[in-house]
Coordinates of C-alpha atoms in Angstrom, one line a residue:
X1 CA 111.0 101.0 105.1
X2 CA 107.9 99.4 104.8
X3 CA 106.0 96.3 107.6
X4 CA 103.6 94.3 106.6
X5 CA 100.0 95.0 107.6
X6 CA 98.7 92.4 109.9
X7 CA 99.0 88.9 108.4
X8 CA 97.4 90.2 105.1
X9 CA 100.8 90.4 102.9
X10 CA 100.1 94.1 102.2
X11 CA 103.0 96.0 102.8
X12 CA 102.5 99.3 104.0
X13 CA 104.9 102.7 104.9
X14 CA 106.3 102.8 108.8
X15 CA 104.1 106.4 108.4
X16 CA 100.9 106.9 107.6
X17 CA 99.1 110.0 106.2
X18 CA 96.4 111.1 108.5
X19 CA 93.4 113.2 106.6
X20 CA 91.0 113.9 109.0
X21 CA 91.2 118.2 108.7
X22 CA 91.1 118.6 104.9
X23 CA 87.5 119.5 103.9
X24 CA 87.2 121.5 106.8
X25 CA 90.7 122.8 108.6
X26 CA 92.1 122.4 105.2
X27 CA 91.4 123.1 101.6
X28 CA 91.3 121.3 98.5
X29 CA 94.7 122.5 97.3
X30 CA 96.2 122.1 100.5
X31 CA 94.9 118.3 100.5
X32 CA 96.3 117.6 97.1
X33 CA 99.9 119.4 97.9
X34 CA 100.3 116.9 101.2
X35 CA 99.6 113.7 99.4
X36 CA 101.7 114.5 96.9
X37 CA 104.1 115.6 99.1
X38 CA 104.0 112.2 101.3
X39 CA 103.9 110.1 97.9
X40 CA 107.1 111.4 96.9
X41 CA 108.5 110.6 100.5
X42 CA 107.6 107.5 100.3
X43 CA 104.3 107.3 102.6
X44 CA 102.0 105.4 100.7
X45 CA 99.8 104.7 103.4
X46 CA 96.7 107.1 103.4
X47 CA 94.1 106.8 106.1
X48 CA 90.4 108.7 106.1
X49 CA 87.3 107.7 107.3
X50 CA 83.4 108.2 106.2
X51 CA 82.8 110.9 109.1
X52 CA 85.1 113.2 108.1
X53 CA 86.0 115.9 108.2
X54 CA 86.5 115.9 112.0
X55 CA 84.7 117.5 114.0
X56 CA 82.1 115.9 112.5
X57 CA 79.1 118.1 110.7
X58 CA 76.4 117.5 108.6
X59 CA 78.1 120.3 106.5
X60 CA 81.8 119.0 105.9
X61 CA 81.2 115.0 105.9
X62 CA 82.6 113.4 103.3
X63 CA 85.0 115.8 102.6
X64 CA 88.0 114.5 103.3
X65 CA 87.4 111.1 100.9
X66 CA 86.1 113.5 98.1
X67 CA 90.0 115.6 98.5
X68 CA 91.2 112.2 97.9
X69 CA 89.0 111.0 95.4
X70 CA 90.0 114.0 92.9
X71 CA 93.3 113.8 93.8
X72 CA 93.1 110.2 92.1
X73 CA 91.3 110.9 89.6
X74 CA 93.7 113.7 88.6
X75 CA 96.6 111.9 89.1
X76 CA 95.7 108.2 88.2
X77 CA 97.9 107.1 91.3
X78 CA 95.8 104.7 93.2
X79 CA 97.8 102.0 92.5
X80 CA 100.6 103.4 94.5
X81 CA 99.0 104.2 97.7
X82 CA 97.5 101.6 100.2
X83 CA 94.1 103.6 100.9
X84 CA 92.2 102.6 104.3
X85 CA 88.6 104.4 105.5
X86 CA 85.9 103.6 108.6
X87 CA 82.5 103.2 109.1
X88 CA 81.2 105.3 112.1
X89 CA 80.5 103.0 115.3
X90 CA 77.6 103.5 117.6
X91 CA 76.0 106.9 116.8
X92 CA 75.2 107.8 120.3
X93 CA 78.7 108.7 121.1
X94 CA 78.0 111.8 118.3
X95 CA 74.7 112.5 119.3
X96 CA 73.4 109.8 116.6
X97 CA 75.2 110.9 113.4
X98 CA 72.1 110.6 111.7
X99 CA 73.0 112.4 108.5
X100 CA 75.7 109.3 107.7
X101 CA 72.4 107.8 106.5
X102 CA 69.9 108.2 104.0
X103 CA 67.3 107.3 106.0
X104 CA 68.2 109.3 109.2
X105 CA 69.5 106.4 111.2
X106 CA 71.8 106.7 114.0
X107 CA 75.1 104.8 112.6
X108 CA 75.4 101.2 113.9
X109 CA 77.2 98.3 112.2
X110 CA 73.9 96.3 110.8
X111 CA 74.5 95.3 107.6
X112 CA 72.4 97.7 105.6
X113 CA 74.5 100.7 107.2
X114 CA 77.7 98.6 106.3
X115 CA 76.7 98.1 102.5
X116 CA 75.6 101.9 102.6
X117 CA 78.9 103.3 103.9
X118 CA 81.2 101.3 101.8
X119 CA 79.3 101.9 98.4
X120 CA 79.5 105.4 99.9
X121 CA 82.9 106.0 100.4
X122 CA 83.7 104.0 97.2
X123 CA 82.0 106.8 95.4
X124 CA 83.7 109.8 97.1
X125 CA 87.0 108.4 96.7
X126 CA 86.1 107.3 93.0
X127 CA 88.0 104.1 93.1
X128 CA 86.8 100.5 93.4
X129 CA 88.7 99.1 96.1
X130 CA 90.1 100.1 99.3
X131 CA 92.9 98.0 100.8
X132 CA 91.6 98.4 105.0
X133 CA 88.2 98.7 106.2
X134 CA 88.3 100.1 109.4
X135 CA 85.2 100.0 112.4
X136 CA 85.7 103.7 113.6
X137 CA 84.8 102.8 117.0
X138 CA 83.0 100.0 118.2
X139 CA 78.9 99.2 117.9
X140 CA 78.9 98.5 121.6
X141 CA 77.8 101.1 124.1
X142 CA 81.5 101.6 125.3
X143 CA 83.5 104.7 126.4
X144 CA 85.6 105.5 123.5
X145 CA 87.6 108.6 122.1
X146 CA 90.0 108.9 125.8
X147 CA 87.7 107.3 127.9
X148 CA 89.9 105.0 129.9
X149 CA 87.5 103.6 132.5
X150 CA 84.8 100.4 131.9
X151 CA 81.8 100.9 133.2
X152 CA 79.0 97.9 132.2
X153 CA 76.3 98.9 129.6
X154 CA 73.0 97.9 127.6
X155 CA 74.1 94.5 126.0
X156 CA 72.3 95.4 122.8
X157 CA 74.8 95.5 119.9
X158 CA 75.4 93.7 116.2
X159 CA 77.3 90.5 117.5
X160 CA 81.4 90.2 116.3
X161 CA 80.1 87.1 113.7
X162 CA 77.2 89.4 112.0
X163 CA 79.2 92.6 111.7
X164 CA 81.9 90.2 110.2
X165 CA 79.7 88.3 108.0
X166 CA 78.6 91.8 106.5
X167 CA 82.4 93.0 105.6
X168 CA 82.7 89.6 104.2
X169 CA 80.5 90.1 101.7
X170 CA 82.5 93.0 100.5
X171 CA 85.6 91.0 100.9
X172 CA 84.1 88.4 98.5
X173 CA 83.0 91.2 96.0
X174 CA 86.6 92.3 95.8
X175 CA 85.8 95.9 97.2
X176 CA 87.6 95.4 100.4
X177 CA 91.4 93.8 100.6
X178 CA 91.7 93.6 104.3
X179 CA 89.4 94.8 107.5
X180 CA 90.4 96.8 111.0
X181 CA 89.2 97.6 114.2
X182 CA 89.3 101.3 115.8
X183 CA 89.1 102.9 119.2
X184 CA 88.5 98.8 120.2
X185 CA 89.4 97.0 123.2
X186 CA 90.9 93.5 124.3
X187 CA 87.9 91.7 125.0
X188 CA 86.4 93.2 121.4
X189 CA 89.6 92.3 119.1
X190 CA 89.9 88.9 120.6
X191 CA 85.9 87.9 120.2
X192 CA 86.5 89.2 116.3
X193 CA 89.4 86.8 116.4
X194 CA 87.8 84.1 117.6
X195 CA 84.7 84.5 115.6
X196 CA 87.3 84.6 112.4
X197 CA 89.1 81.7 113.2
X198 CA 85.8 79.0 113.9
X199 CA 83.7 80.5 111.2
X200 CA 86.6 81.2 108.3
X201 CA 85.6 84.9 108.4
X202 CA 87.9 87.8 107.8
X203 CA 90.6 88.2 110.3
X204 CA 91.0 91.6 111.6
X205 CA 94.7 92.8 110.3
X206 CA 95.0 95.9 112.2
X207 CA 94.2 98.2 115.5
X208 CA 93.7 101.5 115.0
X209 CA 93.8 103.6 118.7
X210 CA 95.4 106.5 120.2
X211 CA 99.2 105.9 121.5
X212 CA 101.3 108.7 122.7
X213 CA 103.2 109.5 126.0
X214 CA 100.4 111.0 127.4
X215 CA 98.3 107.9 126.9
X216 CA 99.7 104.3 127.1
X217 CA 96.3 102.3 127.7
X218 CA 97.2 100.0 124.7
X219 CA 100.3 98.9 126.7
X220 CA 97.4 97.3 129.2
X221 CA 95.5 94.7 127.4
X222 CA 96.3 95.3 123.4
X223 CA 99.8 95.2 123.1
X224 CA 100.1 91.4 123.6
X225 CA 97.4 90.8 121.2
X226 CA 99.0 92.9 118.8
X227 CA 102.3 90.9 119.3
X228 CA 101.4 87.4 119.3
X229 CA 98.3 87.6 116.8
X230 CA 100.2 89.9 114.7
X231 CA 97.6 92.4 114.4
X232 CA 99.1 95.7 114.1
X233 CA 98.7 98.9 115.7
X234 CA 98.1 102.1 113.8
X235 CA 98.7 104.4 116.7
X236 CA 96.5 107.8 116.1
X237 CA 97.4 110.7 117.4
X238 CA 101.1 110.1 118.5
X239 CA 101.8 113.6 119.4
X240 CA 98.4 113.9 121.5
X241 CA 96.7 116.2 119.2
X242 CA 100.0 118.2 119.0
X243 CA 99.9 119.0 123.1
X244 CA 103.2 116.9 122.8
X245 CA 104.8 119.1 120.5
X246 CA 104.3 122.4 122.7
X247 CA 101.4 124.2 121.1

C-alpha cells in the first residue's frame, strides 16, 4: 500500500529502498539486481544521499547515485520510482568532508554548496528531477548520528529562512518536487515550519531519523510534530544496523 508523503500529494511505498552500501559493500550488479528486485515488489521508494557510499571516503563518494543513475539510464524507469537524496550537513561531524566540494570546503548548507550538491547529484543519477531533497544532518553544531544528549554550541549556522530560500530556488526550477529534514530535532523542524509558513517557503514534507527498539528518541519531541503537521517520518535504520536481527 502506498501513504502519502508529508502534505506534498506524492504517494510513496510503506518501504523504502535504502542504498547506502552499493559502491562500496556492494557492487554494480548487485545494486541493479535489488532495485529491480524492490520495483517488482512494489517499493518504489528509493532513498540515497550525495555522501555515499557510507562510510564515507574520498574514494567511493558518489557511488551509490552513480549505481542508480545507470540503472535508469538502462532501464528508462524513473518515472516509476519516487527518488529522494541529501546534502551533507555540517562537515565537522566527518572531519570536514572537504572532498564534497570543488573547492575543498567543509560541507555546510550556504547556498553555493546547496546549488553544487544538487547539480551534482542530478548528474550522477542522470535524471532531471528528484522528488525529496533531504538535509543529511543539520548545519548546526549538534550531536547527531545516536547522540541523544544537548549540550549548547557555537551559534554560527545558515539560518532555517536562508537554507530554505536556497532549496526554493531549485523548487522553482522544477529540479526538486518536495524537501526533508535528517538526523533533525524538534526545535529544528518546527523553526523550518515556521519560517515556511510566514515567508511562503517550501514546507518540509518529511523526517528522516533513526527509529528502532533500541532507540525511541523520536517518541520524545518529534512524534507529535510528525502527527499533527503531518510531516512524516522515514525511520532509518529500523533493525539498529541489523544488531536487532541477531548478527
Amino acid at each position: 500500500t502506498n501513504s502519502e508523503l508529508g502534505r506534498t500529494g506524492i504517494k510513496v511505498s510503506r518501504c523504502c529502498l535504502g542504498t547506502m552500501t552499493w559502491g562500496s559493500q556492494n557492487t554494480e550488479a548487485e545494486a541493479h539486481a535489488q532495485m529491480d528486485y524492490a520495483l517488482e515488489r512494489g517499493v518504489n521508494f528509493w532513498d540515497t544521499a550525495e555522501m555515499y557510499s557510507s562510510p564515507p571516503t574520498p574514494e567511493t563518494q558518489g557511488n551509490t547515485e552513480r549505481h542508480i543513475g545507470s540503472w535508469l539510464q538502462k532501464t528508462g524507469k524513473r518515472d516509476q520510482i519516487v527518488l529522494a537524496s541529501k546534502v551533507a550537513g555540517r562537515g565537522s561531524a566527518f572531519g570536514g568532508l572537504t572532498w564534497l566540494r570543488s573547492d575543498g570546503s567543509s560541507t555546510r548548507h550556504t547556498r553555493a554548496q546547496i546549488d553544487e550538491a544538487v547539480e551534482n547529484s542530478l548528474k550522477r543519477l542522470n535524471t532531471d528531477y528528484l522528488d525529496l531533497y533531504q538535509l543529511h544532518w543539520p548545519d548546526r553544531a549538534v550531536r547527531v548520528f545516536g547522540g541523544q544528549t544537548y549540550k549548547d554550541y557555537e551559534q554560527d549556522f545558515e539560518t532555517f529562512g536562508d537554507i530554505l530560500e536556497a532549496l526554493d530556488a531549485h523548487v522553482k526550477k522544477g529540479t526538486l518536487r518536495a524537501i526533508g529534514v535528517s538526523n533533525e530535532f524538534p526545535w529544528g523542524v518546527m523553526r523550518f515550519l515556521a519560517e515556511s509558513e510566514t515567508r511562503g517557503l517550501p514546507r518540509i514534507a518529511s523526517i528522516q531519523n533513526a527509529y528502532h527498539l533500541a532507540n525511541r528518541t523520536f517518541e520524545y519531541g518529534l512524534a507529535e510534530i510528525a502527527m499533527r503537521e503531518q510531516v512524516g517520518l522515514l525511520a532509518y535504520s529500523p533493525l539498529a544496523q541489523g544488531a536487532l536481527t541477531g548478527k
